[in-house]
Amino acid sequence: MKHRTKLRILSIFNTADRQLLKTSAELVDLRTLAHDGMQRLIDDMITTMWRADGVGLAATQIGRSLRLAIVVGQVNGRAEPFVLINPTVTVFGDEQNSGEEGCLSVPGVFGIVKRATRINLKAFDRYGQPWSLPAADMFARIIQHEIDHLNGTLFIDRTSDITKGREKLS
Ligand code: NI
């Protein structure tokens, strides 16, 4: 059974949605994290991401212009959601790797994207505390994909190697 997502995920196949997905998001005012509405939004994004079988979800994908994203990482072998507020990334070294990506906002389409292999992530958590984390490989890929969303960039903007769903883009 397919669960309904809590929030509507925008799709590039909808003209109005596409416009929003292509827009860069605004910095989160950390003081707003004290508001119930903001904490509820974060919880709803996490629920929506799980129900959609995603490994990441950016606020721009649900029509909110906020530099806020959820990414899934592995903690002791378990998938855990990480909340990224105003995230920034520094690339370590010049190693890149190619991997297949999809996106909840580009349903049915997959493509090969080249990304930095090793990064350092800096962000604030849902309570406004700064944290940072080195990330590599798949986790680094997910983080870069979500930060792209916050800048109005989609994975299909970064590849000419579409592996599935090419006909949907024409
Ligand atoms: Ni995406």
Short mmCIF file of N, CA and C and ligand atoms in Angstrom, two decimals:
data_model
loop_
_atom_site.label_atom_id
_atom_site.label_comp_id
_atom_site.label_asym_id
_atom_site.label_seq_id
_atom_site.Cartn_x
_atom_site.Cartn_y
_atom_site.Cartn_z
N MET A 1 0.85 -1.20 0.00
CA MET A 1 0.00 0.00 0.00
C MET A 1 0.88 1.24 0.00
N LYS A 2 0.55 2.17 -0.85
CA LYS A 2 1.31 3.41 -0.92
C LYS A 2 0.71 4.40 0.09
N HIS A 3 1.57 4.84 1.02
CA HIS A 3 1.07 5.81 2.00
C HIS A 3 1.00 7.19 1.35
N ARG A 4 0.03 7.97 1.79
CA ARG A 4 -0.03 9.34 1.30
C ARG A 4 1.03 10.18 2.00
N THR A 5 1.69 11.05 1.24
CA THR A 5 2.67 11.93 1.87
C THR A 5 1.92 13.02 2.62
N LYS A 6 2.54 13.53 3.66
CA LYS A 6 1.89 14.52 4.50
C LYS A 6 1.82 15.87 3.79
N LEU A 7 2.91 16.22 3.13
CA LEU A 7 2.99 17.49 2.41
C LEU A 7 3.04 17.16 0.93
N ARG A 8 2.52 18.06 0.09
CA ARG A 8 2.58 17.80 -1.35
C ARG A 8 3.98 18.10 -1.87
N ILE A 9 4.55 17.14 -2.57
CA ILE A 9 5.89 17.33 -3.13
C ILE A 9 5.73 17.91 -4.54
N LEU A 10 6.39 19.04 -4.76
CA LEU A 10 6.31 19.70 -6.07
C LEU A 10 6.97 18.85 -7.16
N SER A 11 6.43 18.97 -8.38
CA SER A 11 6.95 18.20 -9.51
C SER A 11 7.32 19.14 -10.65
N ILE A 12 8.45 18.85 -11.31
CA ILE A 12 8.84 19.71 -12.43
C ILE A 12 7.89 19.55 -13.62
N PHE A 13 7.03 18.52 -13.57
CA PHE A 13 6.10 18.32 -14.68
C PHE A 13 4.84 19.17 -14.53
N ASN A 14 4.84 19.99 -13.47
CA ASN A 14 3.78 20.98 -13.25
C ASN A 14 4.44 22.35 -13.41
N THR A 15 3.90 23.17 -14.31
CA THR A 15 4.56 24.44 -14.67
C THR A 15 4.76 25.37 -13.47
N ALA A 16 3.73 25.50 -12.64
CA ALA A 16 3.84 26.40 -11.48
C ALA A 16 4.87 25.85 -10.48
N ASP A 17 4.85 24.54 -10.28
CA ASP A 17 5.81 23.90 -9.37
C ASP A 17 7.23 24.10 -9.87
N ARG A 18 7.42 23.94 -11.17
CA ARG A 18 8.76 24.03 -11.76
C ARG A 18 9.40 25.37 -11.43
N GLN A 19 8.59 26.42 -11.52
CA GLN A 19 9.07 27.77 -11.23
C GLN A 19 9.63 27.85 -9.80
N LEU A 20 8.89 27.26 -8.85
CA LEU A 20 9.31 27.28 -7.45
C LEU A 20 10.57 26.44 -7.23
N LEU A 21 10.62 25.30 -7.92
CA LEU A 21 11.78 24.41 -7.76
C LEU A 21 13.06 25.04 -8.30
N LYS A 22 12.89 26.00 -9.22
CA LYS A 22 14.05 26.64 -9.85
C LYS A 22 14.50 27.89 -9.10
N THR A 23 13.85 28.18 -7.97
CA THR A 23 14.15 29.40 -7.21
C THR A 23 15.02 29.09 -6.00
N SER A 24 16.03 29.92 -5.78
CA SER A 24 16.91 29.77 -4.63
C SER A 24 16.16 30.11 -3.34
N ALA A 25 16.41 29.35 -2.28
CA ALA A 25 15.69 29.54 -1.02
C ALA A 25 16.37 30.57 -0.12
N GLU A 26 15.58 31.13 0.79
CA GLU A 26 16.05 32.15 1.74
C GLU A 26 16.65 31.49 2.98
N LEU A 27 17.63 32.17 3.57
CA LEU A 27 18.20 31.70 4.84
C LEU A 27 17.10 31.60 5.90
N VAL A 28 17.21 30.58 6.75
CA VAL A 28 16.29 30.45 7.88
C VAL A 28 16.75 31.39 8.99
N ASP A 29 15.80 32.19 9.50
CA ASP A 29 16.06 33.00 10.69
C ASP A 29 16.03 32.03 11.87
N LEU A 30 17.18 31.81 12.52
CA LEU A 30 17.27 30.76 13.55
C LEU A 30 16.27 30.97 14.69
N ARG A 31 15.85 32.21 14.89
CA ARG A 31 14.88 32.47 15.97
C ARG A 31 13.54 31.80 15.69
N THR A 32 13.23 31.59 14.41
CA THR A 32 11.93 30.98 14.06
C THR A 32 11.90 29.49 14.43
N LEU A 33 13.06 28.90 14.73
CA LEU A 33 13.09 27.48 15.11
C LEU A 33 12.40 27.26 16.46
N ALA A 34 12.23 28.33 17.23
CA ALA A 34 11.54 28.23 18.52
C ALA A 34 10.03 28.15 18.34
N HIS A 35 9.55 28.40 17.13
CA HIS A 35 8.10 28.40 16.89
C HIS A 35 7.59 26.99 16.64
N ASP A 36 6.43 26.67 17.20
CA ASP A 36 5.84 25.34 17.01
C ASP A 36 5.65 25.03 15.53
N GLY A 37 5.25 26.04 14.77
CA GLY A 37 4.98 25.81 13.35
C GLY A 37 6.22 25.33 12.61
N MET A 38 7.36 25.86 12.98
CA MET A 38 8.61 25.47 12.32
C MET A 38 8.98 24.04 12.70
N GLN A 39 8.83 23.69 13.98
CA GLN A 39 9.14 22.32 14.42
C GLN A 39 8.18 21.33 13.77
N ARG A 40 6.92 21.73 13.61
CA ARG A 40 5.93 20.86 12.96
C ARG A 40 6.30 20.67 11.49
N LEU A 41 6.73 21.76 10.85
CA LEU A 41 7.14 21.67 9.44
C LEU A 41 8.27 20.65 9.28
N ILE A 42 9.26 20.72 10.18
CA ILE A 42 10.39 19.78 10.12
C ILE A 42 9.89 18.34 10.28
N ASP A 43 9.02 18.12 11.28
CA ASP A 43 8.48 16.77 11.49
C ASP A 43 7.69 16.30 10.27
N ASP A 44 6.90 17.21 9.70
CA ASP A 44 6.08 16.84 8.53
C ASP A 44 6.97 16.53 7.33
N MET A 45 8.08 17.25 7.19
CA MET A 45 9.01 16.96 6.09
C MET A 45 9.63 15.58 6.26
N ILE A 46 9.99 15.24 7.51
CA ILE A 46 10.59 13.92 7.76
C ILE A 46 9.57 12.82 7.43
N THR A 47 8.34 12.99 7.90
CA THR A 47 7.29 12.01 7.63
C THR A 47 7.04 11.88 6.13
N THR A 48 6.97 13.03 5.47
CA THR A 48 6.73 13.04 4.02
C THR A 48 7.83 12.32 3.27
N MET A 49 9.08 12.56 3.68
CA MET A 49 10.22 11.92 3.02
C MET A 49 10.16 10.40 3.20
N TRP A 50 9.90 9.95 4.43
CA TRP A 50 9.83 8.48 4.66
C TRP A 50 8.72 7.87 3.83
N ARG A 51 7.54 8.51 3.84
CA ARG A 51 6.39 7.93 3.13
C ARG A 51 6.61 7.87 1.63
N ALA A 52 7.44 8.80 1.13
CA ALA A 52 7.71 8.82 -0.31
C ALA A 52 8.92 7.95 -0.67
N ASP A 53 9.46 7.25 0.34
CA ASP A 53 10.65 6.42 0.12
C ASP A 53 11.83 7.23 -0.39
N GLY A 54 11.95 8.47 0.10
CA GLY A 54 13.07 9.32 -0.31
C GLY A 54 14.24 9.18 0.64
N VAL A 55 15.41 9.66 0.20
CA VAL A 55 16.59 9.70 1.08
C VAL A 55 16.98 11.14 1.37
N GLY A 56 16.13 12.06 0.92
CA GLY A 56 16.36 13.47 1.19
C GLY A 56 15.15 14.27 0.75
N LEU A 57 14.95 15.42 1.39
CA LEU A 57 13.85 16.31 0.98
C LEU A 57 14.22 17.73 1.38
N ALA A 58 14.15 18.64 0.41
CA ALA A 58 14.46 20.04 0.66
C ALA A 58 13.16 20.84 0.77
N ALA A 59 13.19 21.91 1.56
CA ALA A 59 11.98 22.72 1.76
C ALA A 59 11.46 23.28 0.44
N THR A 60 12.36 23.56 -0.49
CA THR A 60 11.92 24.06 -1.80
C THR A 60 11.02 23.05 -2.51
N GLN A 61 11.17 21.77 -2.19
CA GLN A 61 10.37 20.72 -2.84
C GLN A 61 8.94 20.67 -2.33
N ILE A 62 8.69 21.34 -1.21
CA ILE A 62 7.32 21.39 -0.72
C ILE A 62 6.81 22.83 -0.77
N GLY A 63 7.50 23.64 -1.57
CA GLY A 63 7.02 24.99 -1.84
C GLY A 63 7.36 26.02 -0.77
N ARG A 64 8.34 25.71 0.09
CA ARG A 64 8.75 26.67 1.11
C ARG A 64 10.15 27.19 0.79
N SER A 65 10.27 28.51 0.71
CA SER A 65 11.56 29.11 0.38
C SER A 65 12.40 29.25 1.64
N LEU A 66 12.93 28.15 2.11
CA LEU A 66 13.74 28.10 3.32
C LEU A 66 14.94 27.20 3.09
N ARG A 67 16.11 27.63 3.62
CA ARG A 67 17.30 26.78 3.48
C ARG A 67 17.24 25.71 4.57
N LEU A 68 16.40 24.76 4.35
CA LEU A 68 16.10 23.66 5.27
C LEU A 68 15.96 22.38 4.45
N ALA A 69 16.67 21.34 4.86
CA ALA A 69 16.56 20.07 4.15
C ALA A 69 16.74 18.91 5.14
N ILE A 70 16.16 17.79 4.77
CA ILE A 70 16.35 16.55 5.53
C ILE A 70 17.18 15.61 4.66
N VAL A 71 18.16 14.96 5.26
CA VAL A 71 18.93 13.95 4.53
C VAL A 71 18.99 12.68 5.38
N VAL A 72 19.04 11.54 4.73
CA VAL A 72 19.12 10.28 5.45
C VAL A 72 20.58 9.82 5.50
N GLY A 73 21.04 9.55 6.72
CA GLY A 73 22.38 9.01 6.91
C GLY A 73 22.28 7.71 7.71
N GLN A 74 23.37 6.98 7.73
CA GLN A 74 23.41 5.72 8.48
C GLN A 74 24.08 5.96 9.83
N VAL A 75 23.39 5.60 10.89
CA VAL A 75 23.97 5.68 12.23
C VAL A 75 23.91 4.29 12.82
N ASN A 76 25.08 3.69 13.05
CA ASN A 76 25.16 2.31 13.55
C ASN A 76 24.28 1.36 12.74
N GLY A 77 24.35 1.53 11.41
CA GLY A 77 23.62 0.61 10.52
C GLY A 77 22.14 0.91 10.37
N ARG A 78 21.67 1.97 11.00
CA ARG A 78 20.26 2.34 10.87
C ARG A 78 20.12 3.65 10.11
N ALA A 79 19.09 3.74 9.27
CA ALA A 79 18.83 4.98 8.52
C ALA A 79 18.22 6.01 9.46
N GLU A 80 18.86 7.17 9.56
CA GLU A 80 18.37 8.23 10.45
C GLU A 80 18.25 9.54 9.69
N PRO A 81 17.20 10.32 9.98
CA PRO A 81 17.09 11.63 9.33
C PRO A 81 17.97 12.67 10.02
N PHE A 82 18.68 13.45 9.23
CA PHE A 82 19.46 14.58 9.73
C PHE A 82 18.77 15.85 9.24
N VAL A 83 18.62 16.81 10.15
CA VAL A 83 17.99 18.08 9.79
C VAL A 83 19.09 19.10 9.49
N LEU A 84 19.05 19.66 8.31
CA LEU A 84 20.06 20.64 7.88
C LEU A 84 19.39 22.01 7.76
N ILE A 85 19.85 22.95 8.59
CA ILE A 85 19.36 24.32 8.52
C ILE A 85 20.52 25.19 8.03
N ASN A 86 20.29 25.99 7.01
CA ASN A 86 21.32 26.87 6.43
C ASN A 86 22.63 26.11 6.17
N PRO A 87 22.57 24.97 5.51
CA PRO A 87 23.78 24.16 5.32
C PRO A 87 24.76 24.75 4.31
N THR A 88 26.06 24.49 4.57
CA THR A 88 27.09 24.82 3.59
C THR A 88 28.05 23.63 3.51
N VAL A 89 28.68 23.52 2.37
CA VAL A 89 29.56 22.39 2.13
C VAL A 89 30.92 22.87 1.67
N THR A 90 31.97 22.25 2.21
CA THR A 90 33.33 22.45 1.72
C THR A 90 33.77 21.14 1.11
N VAL A 91 34.38 21.23 -0.07
CA VAL A 91 34.84 20.01 -0.73
C VAL A 91 36.25 19.69 -0.25
N PHE A 92 36.48 18.41 0.09
CA PHE A 92 37.82 17.91 0.44
C PHE A 92 38.45 17.29 -0.80
N GLY A 93 39.61 17.79 -1.19
CA GLY A 93 40.32 17.16 -2.31
C GLY A 93 39.61 17.38 -3.62
N ASP A 94 40.10 16.71 -4.67
CA ASP A 94 39.47 16.91 -5.97
C ASP A 94 38.88 15.62 -6.52
N GLU A 95 38.71 14.64 -5.64
CA GLU A 95 38.14 13.38 -6.12
C GLU A 95 36.63 13.52 -6.35
N GLN A 96 36.19 13.02 -7.51
CA GLN A 96 34.76 13.02 -7.82
C GLN A 96 34.35 11.61 -8.19
N ASN A 97 33.08 11.32 -8.07
CA ASN A 97 32.59 10.02 -8.53
C ASN A 97 31.24 10.19 -9.18
N SER A 98 30.93 9.27 -10.08
CA SER A 98 29.67 9.32 -10.81
C SER A 98 28.71 8.30 -10.22
N GLY A 99 27.48 8.70 -10.05
CA GLY A 99 26.47 7.78 -9.51
C GLY A 99 25.11 8.15 -10.04
N GLU A 100 24.19 7.18 -9.98
CA GLU A 100 22.84 7.42 -10.50
C GLU A 100 21.99 8.11 -9.44
N GLU A 101 21.27 9.14 -9.86
CA GLU A 101 20.39 9.86 -8.96
C GLU A 101 18.96 9.91 -9.51
N GLY A 102 18.04 10.03 -8.58
CA GLY A 102 16.65 10.29 -8.91
C GLY A 102 16.21 11.40 -7.99
N CYS A 103 14.96 11.82 -8.10
CA CYS A 103 14.48 12.93 -7.26
C CYS A 103 12.96 12.83 -7.15
N LEU A 104 12.45 13.05 -5.95
CA LEU A 104 11.00 12.99 -5.74
C LEU A 104 10.28 14.06 -6.57
N SER A 105 11.01 15.11 -6.96
CA SER A 105 10.40 16.18 -7.76
C SER A 105 10.56 15.96 -9.27
N VAL A 106 11.26 14.89 -9.64
CA VAL A 106 11.43 14.55 -11.05
C VAL A 106 11.06 13.06 -11.18
N PRO A 107 9.80 12.73 -10.87
CA PRO A 107 9.43 11.32 -10.76
C PRO A 107 9.65 10.54 -12.05
N GLY A 108 10.21 9.34 -11.89
CA GLY A 108 10.39 8.43 -13.03
C GLY A 108 11.64 8.68 -13.84
N VAL A 109 12.45 9.68 -13.44
CA VAL A 109 13.65 10.02 -14.20
C VAL A 109 14.89 9.74 -13.34
N PHE A 110 15.90 9.13 -13.98
CA PHE A 110 17.16 8.85 -13.30
C PHE A 110 18.31 9.23 -14.22
N GLY A 111 19.43 9.61 -13.63
CA GLY A 111 20.57 9.98 -14.46
C GLY A 111 21.86 9.93 -13.67
N ILE A 112 22.97 9.91 -14.40
CA ILE A 112 24.28 9.83 -13.78
C ILE A 112 24.80 11.24 -13.51
N VAL A 113 25.16 11.48 -12.26
CA VAL A 113 25.67 12.80 -11.86
C VAL A 113 27.04 12.63 -11.20
N LYS A 114 27.95 13.53 -11.59
CA LYS A 114 29.29 13.53 -10.99
C LYS A 114 29.28 14.47 -9.79
N ARG A 115 29.75 13.98 -8.66
CA ARG A 115 29.77 14.78 -7.42
C ARG A 115 31.12 14.62 -6.73
N ALA A 116 31.42 15.59 -5.87
CA ALA A 116 32.60 15.47 -5.02
C ALA A 116 32.44 14.25 -4.11
N THR A 117 33.50 13.48 -3.96
CA THR A 117 33.44 12.26 -3.15
C THR A 117 33.44 12.57 -1.66
N ARG A 118 34.26 13.56 -1.27
CA ARG A 118 34.42 13.87 0.16
C ARG A 118 34.12 15.34 0.42
N ILE A 119 33.28 15.56 1.41
CA ILE A 119 32.91 16.94 1.75
C ILE A 119 32.90 17.12 3.26
N ASN A 120 32.85 18.36 3.67
CA ASN A 120 32.55 18.65 5.07
C ASN A 120 31.28 19.49 5.09
N LEU A 121 30.31 19.03 5.85
CA LEU A 121 29.03 19.71 5.97
C LEU A 121 29.00 20.55 7.22
N LYS A 122 28.57 21.81 7.09
CA LYS A 122 28.31 22.65 8.25
C LYS A 122 26.86 23.09 8.18
N ALA A 123 26.17 23.00 9.29
CA ALA A 123 24.76 23.39 9.31
C ALA A 123 24.35 23.69 10.74
N PHE A 124 23.10 24.07 10.91
CA PHE A 124 22.51 24.20 12.24
C PHE A 124 21.49 23.09 12.39
N ASP A 125 21.31 22.59 13.61
CA ASP A 125 20.30 21.56 13.82
C ASP A 125 18.94 22.22 14.06
N ARG A 126 17.92 21.42 14.33
CA ARG A 126 16.55 21.95 14.42
C ARG A 126 16.36 22.86 15.63
N TYR A 127 17.34 22.86 16.54
CA TYR A 127 17.24 23.76 17.70
C TYR A 127 18.17 24.95 17.55
N GLY A 128 18.79 25.06 16.36
CA GLY A 128 19.62 26.22 16.09
C GLY A 128 21.06 26.07 16.52
N GLN A 129 21.45 24.85 16.92
CA GLN A 129 22.83 24.62 17.33
C GLN A 129 23.69 24.28 16.11
N PRO A 130 24.88 24.89 16.00
CA PRO A 130 25.74 24.57 14.87
C PRO A 130 26.34 23.18 15.02
N TRP A 131 26.48 22.50 13.92
CA TRP A 131 27.15 21.19 13.92
C TRP A 131 27.84 21.03 12.59
N SER A 132 28.81 20.13 12.55
CA SER A 132 29.48 19.86 11.29
C SER A 132 29.84 18.39 11.24
N LEU A 133 30.06 17.91 10.05
CA LEU A 133 30.23 16.47 9.85
C LEU A 133 30.97 16.23 8.54
N PRO A 134 32.01 15.38 8.57
CA PRO A 134 32.59 14.98 7.29
C PRO A 134 31.70 13.91 6.68
N ALA A 135 31.57 13.93 5.35
CA ALA A 135 30.72 12.93 4.69
C ALA A 135 31.40 12.49 3.40
N ALA A 136 31.16 11.25 3.01
CA ALA A 136 31.77 10.71 1.79
C ALA A 136 30.75 9.88 1.03
N ASP A 137 31.09 9.68 -0.25
CA ASP A 137 30.35 8.73 -1.10
C ASP A 137 28.84 9.04 -1.13
N MET A 138 28.01 8.02 -0.84
CA MET A 138 26.55 8.17 -0.99
C MET A 138 25.99 9.30 -0.11
N PHE A 139 26.44 9.37 1.14
CA PHE A 139 25.92 10.40 2.04
C PHE A 139 26.31 11.79 1.53
N ALA A 140 27.54 11.91 1.05
CA ALA A 140 28.00 13.19 0.49
C ALA A 140 27.17 13.54 -0.75
N ARG A 141 26.82 12.54 -1.53
CA ARG A 141 26.01 12.75 -2.74
C ARG A 141 24.62 13.29 -2.37
N ILE A 142 24.00 12.67 -1.38
CA ILE A 142 22.65 13.09 -0.95
C ILE A 142 22.70 14.54 -0.47
N ILE A 143 23.70 14.86 0.33
CA ILE A 143 23.83 16.23 0.87
C ILE A 143 23.99 17.24 -0.28
N GLN A 144 24.84 16.93 -1.25
CA GLN A 144 25.06 17.85 -2.37
C GLN A 144 23.79 18.00 -3.21
N HIS A 145 23.05 16.89 -3.39
CA HIS A 145 21.79 16.94 -4.14
C HIS A 145 20.78 17.86 -3.43
N GLU A 146 20.68 17.74 -2.11
CA GLU A 146 19.70 18.56 -1.37
C GLU A 146 20.10 20.03 -1.33
N ILE A 147 21.39 20.30 -1.18
CA ILE A 147 21.83 21.70 -1.18
C ILE A 147 21.62 22.31 -2.56
N ASP A 148 21.79 21.53 -3.60
CA ASP A 148 21.43 21.99 -4.95
C ASP A 148 19.98 22.47 -4.99
N HIS A 149 19.08 21.69 -4.38
CA HIS A 149 17.66 22.09 -4.35
C HIS A 149 17.49 23.48 -3.74
N LEU A 150 18.26 23.74 -2.68
CA LEU A 150 18.13 25.04 -1.99
C LEU A 150 18.63 26.18 -2.87
N ASN A 151 19.42 25.84 -3.90
CA ASN A 151 19.90 26.83 -4.85
C ASN A 151 19.11 26.80 -6.16
N GLY A 152 18.01 26.07 -6.17
CA GLY A 152 17.17 26.02 -7.37
C GLY A 152 17.73 25.15 -8.49
N THR A 153 18.64 24.25 -8.13
CA THR A 153 19.25 23.36 -9.13
C THR A 153 18.75 21.94 -8.94
N LEU A 154 18.42 21.29 -10.05
CA LEU A 154 17.96 19.90 -10.01
C LEU A 154 19.03 19.00 -10.62
N PHE A 155 18.98 17.70 -10.27
CA PHE A 155 20.03 16.81 -10.78
C PHE A 155 20.04 16.74 -12.30
N ILE A 156 18.86 16.92 -12.91
CA ILE A 156 18.80 16.87 -14.39
C ILE A 156 19.52 18.06 -15.02
N ASP A 157 19.77 19.11 -14.22
CA ASP A 157 20.55 20.26 -14.72
C ASP A 157 22.03 19.92 -14.74
N ARG A 158 22.42 18.84 -14.07
CA ARG A 158 23.83 18.50 -13.92
C ARG A 158 24.23 17.28 -14.72
N THR A 159 23.33 16.77 -15.55
CA THR A 159 23.68 15.58 -16.31
C THR A 159 23.10 15.61 -17.72
N SER A 160 23.83 15.00 -18.64
CA SER A 160 23.28 14.77 -19.97
C SER A 160 23.14 13.26 -20.16
N ASP A 161 23.43 12.52 -19.07
CA ASP A 161 23.39 11.06 -19.12
C ASP A 161 22.16 10.55 -18.36
N ILE A 162 21.00 10.67 -19.00
CA ILE A 162 19.75 10.21 -18.40
C ILE A 162 19.62 8.71 -18.65
N THR A 163 19.49 7.94 -17.57
CA THR A 163 19.46 6.48 -17.70
C THR A 163 18.03 5.94 -17.79
N LYS A 164 17.06 6.72 -17.30
CA LYS A 164 15.68 6.26 -17.31
C LYS A 164 14.75 7.47 -17.35
N GLY A 165 13.69 7.37 -18.16
CA GLY A 165 12.67 8.42 -18.19
C GLY A 165 12.98 9.58 -19.10
N ARG A 166 13.93 9.39 -20.02
CA ARG A 166 14.30 10.47 -20.93
C ARG A 166 13.09 11.07 -21.66
N GLU A 167 12.16 10.21 -22.05
CA GLU A 167 10.98 10.66 -22.81
C GLU A 167 10.13 11.65 -22.01
N LYS A 168 10.20 11.56 -20.68
CA LYS A 168 9.40 12.46 -19.84
C LYS A 168 9.93 13.89 -19.90
N LEU A 169 11.22 14.04 -20.23
CA LEU A 169 11.86 15.36 -20.21
C LEU A 169 11.70 16.10 -21.53
N SER A 170 11.27 15.42 -22.57
CA SER A 170 11.19 16.07 -23.89
C SER A 170 9.86 16.77 -24.10
NI NI B 1 15.77 15.85 -5.27
#
